XYZ file of C-alpha atoms in Angstrom:
576
model
C -50.881 -22.073 6.298
C -49.200 -23.923 9.153
C -45.893 -24.017 7.240
C -46.032 -20.285 6.509
C -46.744 -19.577 10.167
C -43.747 -21.653 11.257
C -41.464 -19.799 8.815
C -42.725 -16.448 10.079
C -42.151 -17.410 13.717
C -38.654 -18.684 12.864
C -37.844 -15.373 11.184
C -39.007 -13.469 14.266
C -36.823 -15.653 16.497
C -33.769 -14.961 14.312
C -34.421 -11.214 14.478
C -34.650 -11.317 18.265
C -31.743 -13.725 18.784
C -29.156 -11.049 19.570
C -31.438 -9.280 22.031
C -32.355 -12.546 23.759
C -28.664 -13.417 24.146
C -27.972 -9.933 25.516
C -30.765 -10.270 28.098
C -29.305 -13.615 29.167
C -26.088 -11.802 30.175
C -28.093 -10.025 32.913
C -26.507 -6.618 32.291
C -29.461 -4.916 33.973
C -28.027 -5.738 37.423
C -25.366 -3.052 36.780
C -26.573 -0.058 38.765
C -24.805 2.714 36.775
C -26.390 3.441 33.392
C -23.055 4.430 31.802
C -21.449 1.059 32.535
C -24.674 -0.760 31.688
C -24.891 0.881 28.244
C -21.201 0.365 27.473
C -21.374 -3.325 28.457
C -24.427 -3.949 26.277
C -22.943 -2.262 23.209
C -19.621 -4.039 23.761
C -21.523 -7.341 23.816
C -23.244 -6.484 20.510
C -19.884 -5.460 19.013
C -18.195 -8.735 19.944
C -21.186 -10.949 19.128
C -21.336 -9.508 15.598
C -17.497 -9.684 15.257
C -17.306 -5.941 14.592
C -14.418 -5.654 17.072
C -12.247 -7.476 14.509
C -12.888 -4.860 11.796
C -10.615 -1.840 12.169
C -12.021 1.612 11.388
C -9.585 1.917 8.454
C -10.913 -1.325 6.963
C -14.442 -0.002 7.447
C -13.605 3.216 5.569
C -12.112 1.164 2.726
C -15.302 -0.925 2.577
C -17.392 2.262 2.309
C -15.302 3.349 -0.648
C -15.264 -0.036 -2.372
C -19.069 -0.244 -2.156
C -19.554 3.206 -3.674
C -20.861 4.883 -0.498
C -18.306 7.702 -0.606
C -19.915 9.142 -3.729
C -23.476 9.071 -2.366
C -25.202 11.923 -0.573
C -25.583 11.454 3.183
C -29.363 11.623 2.912
C -29.538 9.048 0.115
C -31.407 5.886 1.090
C -30.329 2.292 0.564
C -32.539 -0.763 0.907
C -31.967 -3.760 3.142
C -30.711 -5.964 0.310
C -27.909 -3.543 -0.543
C -27.101 -3.215 3.155
C -26.741 -6.987 3.312
C -24.382 -6.878 0.326
C -22.212 -4.258 2.054
C -22.046 -6.284 5.274
C -21.163 -9.386 3.252
C -18.184 -7.633 1.667
C -17.021 -6.384 5.088
C -17.026 -9.813 6.745
C -15.708 -11.781 3.751
C -12.780 -9.352 3.506
C -12.271 -9.809 7.251
C -11.970 -13.594 6.839
C -9.328 -13.045 4.150
C -7.221 -11.089 6.643
C -7.669 -13.543 9.520
C -5.546 -16.700 9.852
C -7.329 -19.958 9.029
C -7.434 -20.924 12.707
C -9.422 -17.789 13.595
C -12.002 -17.710 10.797
C -15.442 -16.388 11.772
C -18.917 -17.596 10.799
C -19.617 -15.008 8.105
C -23.282 -15.832 7.522
C -24.098 -15.703 11.232
C -22.283 -12.394 11.673
C -24.116 -10.888 8.708
C -27.495 -12.067 9.989
C -26.991 -10.802 13.550
C -25.639 -7.403 12.510
C -28.233 -6.917 9.772
C -31.100 -7.593 12.180
C -29.586 -5.249 14.780
C -29.176 -2.409 12.261
C -32.713 -2.849 10.933
C -34.152 -2.941 14.468
C -32.183 0.203 15.369
C -32.686 2.379 12.291
C -35.799 0.948 10.604
C -38.113 0.211 13.485
C -41.140 1.233 11.395
C -40.367 -1.374 8.729
C -39.830 0.865 5.660
C -36.996 -1.374 4.468
C -34.612 1.565 3.946
C -32.091 3.634 5.881
C -29.862 6.578 5.034
C -26.217 6.309 4.034
C -25.192 8.607 6.892
C -26.989 6.481 9.481
C -25.185 3.347 8.312
C -21.791 5.098 8.256
C -22.300 6.561 11.735
C -23.363 3.207 13.186
C -20.593 1.087 11.640
C -17.846 3.661 12.306
C -18.918 3.847 15.959
C -19.336 0.124 16.586
C -16.284 -1.196 14.690
C -12.843 -1.789 16.187
C -9.921 0.604 16.208
C -8.844 3.659 18.185
C -11.395 6.218 19.288
C -9.150 9.008 17.942
C -9.301 7.561 14.407
C -13.064 7.120 14.662
C -13.639 10.711 15.771
C -11.397 12.057 12.995
C -13.406 10.139 10.407
C -16.706 11.305 11.920
C -15.483 14.914 11.856
C -14.600 14.550 8.172
C -18.239 13.587 7.529
C -19.793 16.504 9.454
C -17.446 19.357 8.413
C -17.396 21.596 5.350
C -14.656 22.022 2.757
C -12.837 24.488 5.046
C -12.590 21.963 7.875
C -15.217 23.678 10.051
C -17.881 21.598 11.750
C -21.448 22.097 10.509
C -23.740 22.132 13.540
C -26.680 20.735 11.587
C -24.596 17.727 10.541
C -23.344 17.193 14.089
C -26.947 17.276 15.278
C -27.760 14.671 12.626
C -24.834 12.542 13.853
C -26.132 12.702 17.431
C -29.598 11.657 16.250
C -28.176 8.578 14.568
C -25.541 7.510 17.106
C -27.848 7.943 20.120
C -30.179 5.394 18.586
C -27.620 2.771 19.663
C -28.269 3.175 23.430
C -31.984 3.279 22.680
C -31.708 -0.013 20.787
C -30.263 -1.710 23.899
C -33.056 -0.259 26.092
C -31.038 2.632 27.553
C -32.970 5.419 25.818
C -34.124 7.126 29.047
C -30.484 7.786 30.002
C -28.886 8.487 26.622
C -31.678 9.149 24.152
C -31.565 12.133 21.789
C -33.127 15.425 22.865
C -33.259 18.881 21.316
C -30.686 20.109 23.849
C -28.060 17.479 23.002
C -26.010 19.720 20.683
C -25.975 22.661 23.098
C -24.604 20.457 25.871
C -21.580 19.632 23.683
C -20.816 22.893 21.846
C -21.907 26.504 21.833
C -23.067 27.463 18.360
C -21.296 30.828 18.519
C -17.880 29.176 18.221
C -16.158 27.927 15.077
C -15.403 24.267 15.736
C -12.270 22.892 14.070
C -10.839 19.386 14.326
C -8.716 19.980 17.427
C -11.600 21.632 19.296
C -13.880 18.780 18.310
C -11.400 16.219 19.648
C -10.813 18.263 22.824
C -14.507 18.171 23.680
C -15.279 14.564 22.786
C -12.067 13.154 24.300
C -12.252 15.258 27.463
C -12.427 13.606 30.853
C -15.320 13.407 31.414
C -16.731 13.611 27.871
C -20.149 15.121 27.047
C -22.899 13.440 29.054
C -24.760 12.051 26.027
C -21.614 10.328 24.690
C -19.983 9.255 27.970
C -20.599 5.592 27.094
C -18.453 5.771 23.921
C -14.955 6.137 25.495
C -16.009 3.749 28.264
C -16.772 1.089 25.646
C -13.199 1.459 24.336
C -11.767 1.250 27.855
C -13.755 -1.934 28.429
C -12.141 -3.436 25.348
C -8.666 -2.526 26.631
C -9.037 -4.038 30.118
C -10.866 -7.282 29.348
C -7.673 -9.311 29.823
C -5.987 -7.144 32.476
C -5.067 -9.046 35.660
C -4.827 -7.485 39.155
C -3.169 -9.632 41.866
C -5.349 -8.041 44.567
C -8.081 -9.489 46.777
C -11.591 -8.042 46.457
C -12.712 -6.658 49.815
C -16.303 -7.877 49.280
C -16.319 -11.210 47.416
C -12.817 -12.128 48.675
C -11.695 -13.195 45.221
C -7.893 -13.374 45.280
C -7.485 -11.783 41.836
C -9.373 -9.401 39.585
C -9.884 -9.172 35.823
C -10.874 -5.954 34.090
C -11.286 -2.771 36.139
C -10.225 -2.386 39.760
C -11.841 0.190 42.077
C -10.151 1.630 45.179
C -12.023 3.620 47.825
C -10.703 7.125 48.498
C -11.894 7.089 52.133
C -11.529 3.506 53.380
C -7.838 2.547 53.578
C -6.987 -0.567 51.553
C -10.599 -1.173 50.468
C -10.740 -2.387 46.851
C -13.524 -3.906 44.773
C -13.537 -5.941 41.580
C -15.615 -4.577 38.717
C -18.420 -7.079 39.270
C -18.937 -6.055 42.910
C -18.603 -2.339 42.193
C -21.020 -2.437 39.253
C -23.602 -4.194 41.413
C -23.221 -1.758 44.310
C -21.847 -4.244 46.859
C -20.311 -2.844 50.023
C -19.130 -4.252 53.361
C -17.858 -2.971 56.698
C -17.506 0.788 57.046
C -17.468 1.263 53.256
C -20.509 2.884 51.629
C -21.657 3.220 48.029
C -21.563 6.981 48.543
C -17.776 6.984 48.913
C -15.668 8.153 45.995
C -13.968 5.345 44.088
C -10.930 5.486 41.831
C -10.927 3.329 38.721
C -7.699 1.520 37.788
C -7.138 -0.125 34.417
C -3.848 -1.872 35.270
C -1.808 -3.139 38.225
C 1.312 -1.355 39.387
C 3.620 -3.027 41.911
C 4.759 -1.079 45.012
C 8.266 -0.814 43.532
C 6.912 0.768 40.373
C 4.743 3.123 42.405
C 7.813 4.309 44.337
C 9.835 4.732 41.151
C 6.992 6.654 39.556
C 6.638 8.957 42.570
C 10.393 9.697 42.628
C 10.505 10.372 38.882
C 7.525 12.668 39.125
C 8.952 14.592 42.075
C 12.312 15.060 40.308
C 10.627 16.277 37.133
C 11.972 13.396 35.032
C 8.575 12.692 33.510
C 5.730 14.839 32.217
C 2.978 15.551 34.720
C 0.276 15.280 32.096
C -0.170 14.934 28.361
C -2.829 16.169 25.938
C -5.616 13.667 25.203
C -4.730 13.671 21.493
C -2.077 14.981 19.066
C -2.547 18.517 17.763
C -3.436 18.443 14.067
C -2.834 21.334 11.616
C -5.987 23.400 11.221
C -5.636 23.736 7.448
C -4.534 20.148 6.868
C -6.129 17.857 4.339
C -8.963 15.795 5.743
C -7.396 12.319 5.603
C -10.506 10.303 6.453
C -12.762 11.933 3.851
C -12.756 9.422 0.993
C -15.598 11.036 -0.927
C -15.500 11.673 -4.679
C -13.609 8.449 -5.406
C -14.686 5.744 -7.825
C -13.952 2.043 -8.279
C -12.877 2.336 -11.906
C -9.198 2.344 -12.838
C -9.822 4.793 -15.696
C -10.724 7.648 -13.331
C -7.830 10.114 -12.778
C -9.066 10.751 -9.232
C -8.387 7.098 -8.332
C -4.678 7.521 -9.050
C -4.532 10.708 -6.970
C -6.466 9.077 -4.151
C -4.025 6.166 -3.947
C -1.140 8.621 -3.708
C -2.923 10.577 -0.997
C -3.541 7.346 0.900
C 0.162 6.532 0.948
C 1.058 10.138 1.751
C -1.310 10.003 4.711
C 0.699 7.203 6.312
C 3.913 9.099 5.667
C 2.440 12.146 7.412
C 1.334 10.031 10.376
C 4.846 8.619 10.767
C 6.378 12.086 10.560
C 3.931 13.415 13.187
C 4.745 10.564 15.555
C 8.460 11.094 15.049
C 8.074 14.800 15.930
C 6.374 13.846 19.214
C 9.461 11.909 20.331
C 11.580 15.011 21.064
C 12.186 13.978 24.681
C 14.231 10.891 23.734
C 17.994 10.764 24.608
C 20.463 11.943 21.911
C 21.377 8.382 20.934
C 17.720 7.566 20.335
C 17.257 10.721 18.250
C 19.840 9.632 15.675
C 18.352 6.158 15.623
C 14.836 7.515 15.008
C 16.135 9.863 12.319
C 17.726 6.973 10.390
C 14.617 4.825 10.807
C 12.283 7.581 9.599
C 14.558 8.294 6.638
C 14.389 4.652 5.583
C 10.632 4.681 6.058
C 10.262 7.670 3.744
C 12.488 6.030 1.153
C 10.444 2.849 1.345
C 7.185 4.771 0.939
C 8.585 6.704 -2.041
C 9.570 3.445 -3.750
C 6.129 1.974 -3.142
C 4.483 5.097 -4.573
C 6.540 4.813 -7.761
C 5.775 1.111 -8.178
C 2.093 1.753 -7.489
C 2.064 4.408 -10.215
C 3.759 2.012 -12.657
C 1.189 -0.707 -11.938
C -1.704 1.676 -12.582
C -0.181 2.812 -15.880
C 0.490 -0.781 -16.947
C -3.061 -1.884 -16.158
C -4.446 1.104 -18.079
C -2.308 0.211 -21.105
C -3.422 -3.429 -20.959
C -7.041 -2.387 -20.764
C -6.724 -0.244 -23.907
C -4.970 -3.021 -25.820
C -7.582 -5.485 -24.647
C -10.389 -3.262 -25.939
C -8.648 -2.908 -29.303
C -8.210 -6.691 -29.540
C -11.914 -7.161 -28.830
C -13.110 -5.166 -31.871
C -15.628 -7.060 -34.100
C -14.270 -8.823 -37.184
C -15.611 -8.212 -40.737
C -18.840 -9.958 -41.719
C -17.034 -11.809 -44.467
C -14.718 -13.447 -41.945
C -17.672 -14.683 -39.911
C -18.771 -16.901 -42.831
C -15.542 -18.924 -42.797
C -15.879 -22.047 -40.530
C -12.156 -22.223 -39.867
C -12.027 -18.574 -38.871
C -15.112 -18.989 -36.688
C -13.333 -21.759 -34.751
C -10.342 -19.474 -34.298
C -12.625 -16.710 -33.093
C -14.177 -19.000 -30.500
C -10.680 -19.874 -29.319
C -9.867 -16.178 -29.126
C -12.980 -15.504 -27.062
C -11.952 -18.272 -24.657
C -8.490 -16.721 -24.457
C -10.101 -13.328 -23.860
C -12.058 -14.649 -20.877
C -8.896 -16.185 -19.472
C -7.063 -12.858 -19.775
C -9.912 -11.067 -18.018
C -9.656 -13.498 -15.140
C -5.928 -12.899 -14.911
C -6.556 -9.147 -14.997
C -8.913 -9.507 -12.013
C -6.270 -11.522 -10.182
C -3.727 -8.742 -10.773
C -6.097 -6.128 -9.416
C -6.723 -8.252 -6.314
C -2.942 -8.609 -5.838
C -2.639 -4.849 -5.990
C -5.325 -4.460 -3.328
C -3.499 -6.938 -1.082
C -0.337 -4.866 -1.532
C -2.140 -1.799 -0.178
C -3.316 -3.820 2.833
C 0.260 -4.995 3.360
C 1.497 -1.392 3.257
C -1.098 -0.311 5.819
C -0.147 -3.170 8.159
C 3.533 -2.308 7.773
C 2.898 1.299 8.757
C 0.993 0.166 11.848
C 3.797 -2.213 12.809
C 6.393 0.530 12.397
C 4.418 2.759 14.757
C 4.031 -0.025 17.323
C 7.757 -0.809 17.159
C 8.658 2.840 17.792
C 6.290 3.024 20.746
C 7.769 -0.202 22.196
C 11.323 1.087 21.765
C 10.401 4.369 23.461
C 8.615 2.569 26.303
C 11.663 0.383 26.983
C 13.841 3.507 27.340
C 11.245 5.055 29.679
C 10.950 8.313 27.687
C 7.904 7.900 25.508
C 5.431 10.784 25.663
C 2.637 8.268 25.126
C 3.241 6.309 28.321
C 1.716 8.603 30.895
C 1.087 6.323 33.849
C -2.193 7.543 35.194
C -4.961 10.031 35.063
C -8.017 10.201 37.223
C -11.314 11.966 37.457
C -13.166 12.723 40.645
C -16.898 12.483 40.332
C -19.936 12.696 42.499
C -20.973 10.016 44.834
C -21.429 6.773 42.889
C -19.363 7.608 39.826
C -15.758 6.305 39.905
C -12.571 8.235 39.318
C -10.752 6.853 36.303
C -7.020 6.208 36.348
C -5.284 4.472 33.462
C -1.971 3.665 35.097
C 0.694 1.925 33.062
C 1.480 -1.599 34.126
C 3.097 -4.737 32.818
C -0.174 -6.552 32.200
C -0.928 -7.201 28.518
C -4.142 -5.901 27.053
C -6.391 -7.241 24.329
C -5.155 -7.009 20.750
C -7.435 -7.406 17.678
C -6.927 -10.594 15.736
C -6.392 -8.834 12.398
C -3.664 -6.387 13.413
C -0.978 -8.393 11.468
C -3.227 -9.434 8.600
C -1.812 -9.232 5.084
C 1.878 -8.966 6.147
C 4.538 -11.326 4.779
C 6.598 -13.726 6.886
C 9.739 -11.577 6.637
C 7.909 -8.551 7.970
C 6.360 -10.602 10.761
C 9.820 -11.907 11.743
C 11.237 -8.415 11.645
C 8.647 -6.973 14.013
C 7.752 -9.996 16.166
C 7.735 -9.735 19.971
C 10.885 -10.911 21.719
C 14.531 -9.915 21.631
C 14.936 -6.357 20.246
C 16.436 -6.250 16.795
C 18.040 -3.616 14.578
C 15.120 -1.662 13.093
C 17.221 -0.508 10.159
C 17.918 -4.095 9.017
C 14.315 -5.053 9.700
C 13.076 -2.236 7.467
C 15.363 -3.458 4.680
C 13.947 -6.972 5.079
C 10.407 -5.570 4.929
C 11.273 -3.515 1.847
C 12.731 -6.606 0.137
C 9.538 -8.525 0.905
C 7.315 -5.900 -0.678
C 9.724 -5.421 -3.615
C 9.582 -9.165 -4.347
C 5.809 -8.972 -4.338
C 5.897 -6.062 -6.780
C 8.362 -7.923 -9.030
C 6.000 -10.887 -9.283
C 3.171 -8.536 -10.253
C 5.302 -6.933 -12.983
C 6.174 -10.398 -14.346
C 2.472 -11.248 -14.485
C 1.776 -7.997 -16.325
C 4.510 -8.754 -18.883
C 3.079 -12.251 -19.446
C -0.367 -10.733 -20.084
C 1.253 -8.215 -22.458
C 2.913 -11.037 -24.422
C -0.392 -12.906 -24.565
C -2.188 -9.872 -25.947
C 0.476 -9.315 -28.607
C 0.150 -12.965 -29.659
C -3.629 -12.664 -29.919
C -3.339 -9.475 -31.985
C -0.996 -11.304 -34.395
C -3.515 -14.184 -34.672
C -6.345 -11.781 -35.427
C -4.315 -10.032 -38.159
C -3.480 -13.385 -39.756
C -7.162 -14.367 -39.568
C -8.257 -11.178 -41.301
C -5.641 -11.600 -44.065
C -6.701 -15.201 -44.580
C -10.372 -14.253 -44.784
C -9.682 -11.475 -47.298
C -7.603 -13.784 -49.490
C -10.451 -16.355 -49.542
């Protein structure tokens, strides 16, 4: 009895470990509930290593675990949830370098206990598929735009129109996150939550949905979500400014400047705690800065703005076609290679990246003429590279299908007469051993194909980053708007994300799965010719594909040899 009691108490301690660690951070001293909620959820995200899992990797995990084919209201038990989390974190460790490996078992245990405490507080041992998708898609890493596009794909109909009942269901599930970190009074779900975001008389399409949720400020119930992403972006930002209260000579994170007191600036720690000194009051309006801009850059920015050399403002997100295919909706896919929909889905996945590159290229219309020709050549090579990868991907799928059929034919049972021959029985045992070895090699080929898709995805992301860096260096990128601010009532700050030279935090797995040649081609440092770099990247992927084809041919030869052995065995048995 004593031993059982000790095990039970240990289990309770493990379930409360994350919450005890969060309380030890003393987030409750933050006076504004929005910052308090965002800091708590950011702590949970980092403690469970969810910030290392990109939203695209999370969507792929949903598909690989068969969740895309399940109804949103279907229930899964805790054991299956643990299996899904295991696949997510083990795949993460495969993408991370060996020097940055995470403790998989600890991450699974912490996240599992948090999800159960959030969505199964009554102890039924089950939760819905939609609740798990909403939670993981919200708490994982990645851009907020990609997250919202995936969420919209889950709450819209086949015509791309948002279903209000599904959005209400999403709010019910996602607002359980603030409640789980003891911020329910400020951000808990109410019956009026949907009406505060949208009017039900309007038809909500993707662009309208993004306009509302990415507005500044966003809807009151979800104001903590973009703030959590801003926290992630400024964790390593340095401001060479002295805090007017604590007199610290430098700041990390956010910087707040008073709109009434000249030269009065606070670090995020002092502002969050409501500290004030001298004539400054907590009732004064404060402007939030996410980067440091030197006086010279401020002067240059003011001159450029006055001369009309730079856009005054930019939309919060790209404008997407209203009748476009929903790229994040990965429903109706299976994990079997025999399914025709799997082949189509792989092609759509590659086409999605091609469309994203084309959309980003169309947004770069303000570049100088010399840059336009350069971008045109680069995008042409990108499309050619993607077309080649699509063809090779199709060939691999056809080759694997052919091998599977031949393997099934080779595995047909032998005649009963042959089973009575001891010599033939020994040969059959050898054939079975060979069959198992071929199955293992087939699994290795499928895993190599999956790694190729990850490599393609990483390459597309690197191409986008390289284009943005090139445009930033020329000072004409439409994505480098220096600042934007929001004036709010007394204690709430005004946000301004001004562009500076300070680096921001980058996820550890952004270069995972990419070969050395690709890494060299797109590494930070001296600018290189993008056209040559693309050719190097294409050669790297082509070499990988060639090795896969060689493996497939070796398996084909092995199968032909085994078929010949089986025919000889049958003829020998019949002659005896």
